[in-house]
Short mmCIF file of C-alpha atoms in Angstrom, two decimals:
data_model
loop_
_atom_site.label_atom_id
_atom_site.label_comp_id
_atom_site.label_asym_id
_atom_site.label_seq_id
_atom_site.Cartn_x
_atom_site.Cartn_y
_atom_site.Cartn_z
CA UNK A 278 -114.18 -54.86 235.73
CA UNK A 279 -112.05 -51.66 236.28
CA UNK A 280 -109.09 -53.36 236.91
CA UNK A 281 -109.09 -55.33 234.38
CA UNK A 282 -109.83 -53.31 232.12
CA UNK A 283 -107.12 -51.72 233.27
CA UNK A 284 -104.82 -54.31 232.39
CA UNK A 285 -105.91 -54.52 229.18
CA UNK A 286 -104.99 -51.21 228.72
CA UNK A 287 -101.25 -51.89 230.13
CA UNK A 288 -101.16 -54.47 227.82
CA UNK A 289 -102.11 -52.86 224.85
CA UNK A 290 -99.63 -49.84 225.93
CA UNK A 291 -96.87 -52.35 226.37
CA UNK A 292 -97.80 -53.53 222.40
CA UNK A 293 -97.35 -49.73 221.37
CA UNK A 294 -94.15 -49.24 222.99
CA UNK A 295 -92.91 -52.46 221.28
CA UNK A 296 -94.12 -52.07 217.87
CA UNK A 297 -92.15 -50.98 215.36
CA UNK A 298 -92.29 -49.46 211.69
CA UNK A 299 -91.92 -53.10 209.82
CA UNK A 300 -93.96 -54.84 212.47
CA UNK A 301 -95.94 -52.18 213.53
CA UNK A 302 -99.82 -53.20 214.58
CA UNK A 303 -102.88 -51.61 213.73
CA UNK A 304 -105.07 -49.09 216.05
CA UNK A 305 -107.45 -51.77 215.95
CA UNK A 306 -105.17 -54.81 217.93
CA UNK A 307 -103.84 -51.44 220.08
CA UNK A 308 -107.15 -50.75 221.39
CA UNK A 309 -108.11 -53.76 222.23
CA UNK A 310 -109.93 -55.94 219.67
CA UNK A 311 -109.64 -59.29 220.14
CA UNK A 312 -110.00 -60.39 216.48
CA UNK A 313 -107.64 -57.56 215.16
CA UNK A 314 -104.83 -58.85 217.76
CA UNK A 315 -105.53 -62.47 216.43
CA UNK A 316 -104.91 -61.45 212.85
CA UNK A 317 -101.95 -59.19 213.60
CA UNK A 318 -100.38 -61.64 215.89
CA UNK A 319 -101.12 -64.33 212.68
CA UNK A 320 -99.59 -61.75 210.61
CA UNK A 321 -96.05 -60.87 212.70
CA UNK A 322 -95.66 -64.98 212.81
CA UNK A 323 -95.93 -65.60 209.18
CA UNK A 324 -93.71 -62.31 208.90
CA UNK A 325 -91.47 -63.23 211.27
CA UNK A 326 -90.77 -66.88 210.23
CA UNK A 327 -90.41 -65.45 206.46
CA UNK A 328 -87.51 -62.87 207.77
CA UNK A 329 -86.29 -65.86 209.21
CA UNK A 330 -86.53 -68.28 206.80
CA UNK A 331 -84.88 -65.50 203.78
CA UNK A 332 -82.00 -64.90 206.58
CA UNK A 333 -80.78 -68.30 207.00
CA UNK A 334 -80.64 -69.11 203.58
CA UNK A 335 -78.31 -65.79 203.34
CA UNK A 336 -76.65 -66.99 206.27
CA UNK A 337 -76.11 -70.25 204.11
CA UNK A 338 -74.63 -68.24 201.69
CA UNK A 339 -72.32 -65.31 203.57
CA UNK A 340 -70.56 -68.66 205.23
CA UNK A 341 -69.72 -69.98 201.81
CA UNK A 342 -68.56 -66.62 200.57
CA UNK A 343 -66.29 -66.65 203.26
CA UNK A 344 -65.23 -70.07 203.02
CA UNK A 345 -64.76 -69.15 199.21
CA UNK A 346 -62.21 -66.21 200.15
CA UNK A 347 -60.60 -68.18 202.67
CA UNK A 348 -59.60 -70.60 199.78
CA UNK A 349 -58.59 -68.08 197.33
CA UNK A 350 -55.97 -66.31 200.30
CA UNK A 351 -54.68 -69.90 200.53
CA UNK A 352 -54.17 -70.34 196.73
CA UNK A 353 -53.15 -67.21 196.92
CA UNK A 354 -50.34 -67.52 199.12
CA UNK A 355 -48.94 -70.85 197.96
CA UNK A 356 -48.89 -69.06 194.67
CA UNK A 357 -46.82 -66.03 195.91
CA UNK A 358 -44.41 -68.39 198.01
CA UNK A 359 -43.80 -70.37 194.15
CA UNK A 360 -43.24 -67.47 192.49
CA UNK A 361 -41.18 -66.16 195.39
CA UNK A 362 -38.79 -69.35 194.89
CA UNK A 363 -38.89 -69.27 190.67
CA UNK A 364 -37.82 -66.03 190.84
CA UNK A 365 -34.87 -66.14 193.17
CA UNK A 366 -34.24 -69.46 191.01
CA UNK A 367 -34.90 -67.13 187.77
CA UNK A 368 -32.62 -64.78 188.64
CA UNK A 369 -29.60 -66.54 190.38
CA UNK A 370 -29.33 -68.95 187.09
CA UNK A 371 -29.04 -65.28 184.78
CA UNK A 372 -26.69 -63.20 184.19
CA UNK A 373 -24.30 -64.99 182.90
CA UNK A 374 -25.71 -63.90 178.95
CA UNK A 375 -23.12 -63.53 176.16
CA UNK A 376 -25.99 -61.91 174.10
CA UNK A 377 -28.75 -59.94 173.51
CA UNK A 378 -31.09 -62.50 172.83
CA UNK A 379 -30.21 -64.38 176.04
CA UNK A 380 -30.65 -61.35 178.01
CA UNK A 381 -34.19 -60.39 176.50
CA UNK A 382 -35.14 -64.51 177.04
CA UNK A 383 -33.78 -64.16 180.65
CA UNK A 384 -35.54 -60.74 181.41
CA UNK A 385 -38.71 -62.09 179.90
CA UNK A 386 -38.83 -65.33 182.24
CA UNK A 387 -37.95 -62.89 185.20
CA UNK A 388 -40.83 -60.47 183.88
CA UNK A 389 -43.41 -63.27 183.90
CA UNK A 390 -41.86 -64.80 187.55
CA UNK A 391 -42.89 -61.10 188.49
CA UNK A 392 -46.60 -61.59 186.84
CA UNK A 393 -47.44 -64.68 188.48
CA UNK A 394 -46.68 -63.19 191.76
CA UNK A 395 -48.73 -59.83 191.19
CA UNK A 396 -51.41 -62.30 189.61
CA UNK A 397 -51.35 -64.13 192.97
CA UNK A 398 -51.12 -61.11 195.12
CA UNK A 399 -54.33 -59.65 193.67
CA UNK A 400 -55.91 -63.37 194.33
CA UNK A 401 -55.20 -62.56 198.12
CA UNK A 402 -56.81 -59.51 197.80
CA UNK A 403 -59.78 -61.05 196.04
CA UNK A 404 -60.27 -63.38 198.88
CA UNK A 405 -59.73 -60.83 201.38
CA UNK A 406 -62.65 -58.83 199.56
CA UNK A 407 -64.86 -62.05 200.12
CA UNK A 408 -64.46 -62.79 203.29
CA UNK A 409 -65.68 -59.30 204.61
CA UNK A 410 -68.38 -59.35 202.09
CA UNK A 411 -69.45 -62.48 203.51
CA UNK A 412 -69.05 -61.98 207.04
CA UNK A 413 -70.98 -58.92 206.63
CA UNK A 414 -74.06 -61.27 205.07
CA UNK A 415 -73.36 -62.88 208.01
CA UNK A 416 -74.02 -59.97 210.17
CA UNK A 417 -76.57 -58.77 208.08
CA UNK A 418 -78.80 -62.23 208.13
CA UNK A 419 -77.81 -63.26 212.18
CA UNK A 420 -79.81 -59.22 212.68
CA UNK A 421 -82.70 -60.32 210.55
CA UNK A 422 -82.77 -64.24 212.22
CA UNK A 423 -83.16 -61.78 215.51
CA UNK A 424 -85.94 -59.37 213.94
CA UNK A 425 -87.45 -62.35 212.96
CA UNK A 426 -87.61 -64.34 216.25
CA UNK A 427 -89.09 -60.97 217.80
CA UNK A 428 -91.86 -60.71 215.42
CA UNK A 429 -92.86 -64.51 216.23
CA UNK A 430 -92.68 -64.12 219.64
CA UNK A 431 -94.62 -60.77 219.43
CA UNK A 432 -97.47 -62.16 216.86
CA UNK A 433 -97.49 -65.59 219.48
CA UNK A 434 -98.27 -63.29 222.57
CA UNK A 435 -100.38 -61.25 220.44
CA UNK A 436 -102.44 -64.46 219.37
CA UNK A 437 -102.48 -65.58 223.27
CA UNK A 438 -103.08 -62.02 224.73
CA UNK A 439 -106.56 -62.05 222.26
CA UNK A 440 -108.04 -65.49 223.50
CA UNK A 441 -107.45 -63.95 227.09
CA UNK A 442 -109.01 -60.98 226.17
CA UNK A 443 -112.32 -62.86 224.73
CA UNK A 444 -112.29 -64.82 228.68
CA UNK A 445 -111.70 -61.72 230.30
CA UNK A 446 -108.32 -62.46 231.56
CA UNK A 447 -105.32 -60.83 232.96
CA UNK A 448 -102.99 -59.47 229.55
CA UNK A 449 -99.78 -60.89 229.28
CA UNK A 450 -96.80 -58.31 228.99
CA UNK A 451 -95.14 -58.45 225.65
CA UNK A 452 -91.43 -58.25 227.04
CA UNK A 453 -88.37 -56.62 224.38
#
């Protein structure tokens, strides 16, 4: 009876060292009751499969933010190589003005040329922005997919580790 009891002890010392603040488990499942390990290990799964659940939705939608940016650096760029080309077009027809007004008319085709590219450079940027925002969802939901997982697996051995502690069995190590 000693030495098992003395597993059970491991056991529940092994549960300590693995808790943590958002899954943490009550004195009650540490020290050994059966029915207080049952419902904690109930509570990490439904936890743990809500994490997970919330993250892959967000994972859902940091891959569309990024797929989102990726197409706004591509309109982006086509729009910078036109502009690019009206403007050396722009500005090798000009210059050839015998006026005033036909210099103002050419300068203010130029001048918008010029807007469309700024307008297209800032679209880059705008995608670029995206992208990391989404790939750090990304990051931020695969992390809480992880946490997740851990709390199910924890709450599962948990559940397990309390029916072999009502038949006086041997404790299964929760393992990081």
């Amino acid at each position: 009876m000693k030495l098992c009891h003395a597993v059970f002890m491991f056991g529940v010392i092994v549960l300590a060292g693995c808790a943590t603040k958002s899954s943490s488990i009550s004195e009650a499942a540490l020290n050994g009751d059966p029915t207080a390990m049952a419902a904690e290990g109930a509570r990490l799964n439904t936890e743990g499969a809500t994490l997970v659940r919330e993250a892959e939705a967000r994972l859902v939608t940091g891959r569309k933010q990024v797929r989102d940016g990726e197409a706004k650096v591509q309109d982006g760029s086509t729009r910078v190589t036109n502009a690019r080309l009206e403007y050396k077009d722009l500005s090798a027809a000009s210059g050839k003005a015998a006026d005033p007004k036909t210099v103002a008319r050419e300068a203010k085709k130029i001048k918008a040329a010029g807007d469309r590219w700024e307008d297209a450079i800032d679209t880059i940027k705008d995608g670029n922005k995206l992208i990391n925002k989404g790939n750090k969802t990304i990051e931020k939901a695969q992390a809480d997919i992880r946490k997740g997982r851990q709390m199910m697996e924890r709450g599962s051995l948990l559940v397990r580790n309390s029916a072999r502690s009502r038949l006086d069995e041997e404790l299964l190590p929760l393992d990081n």
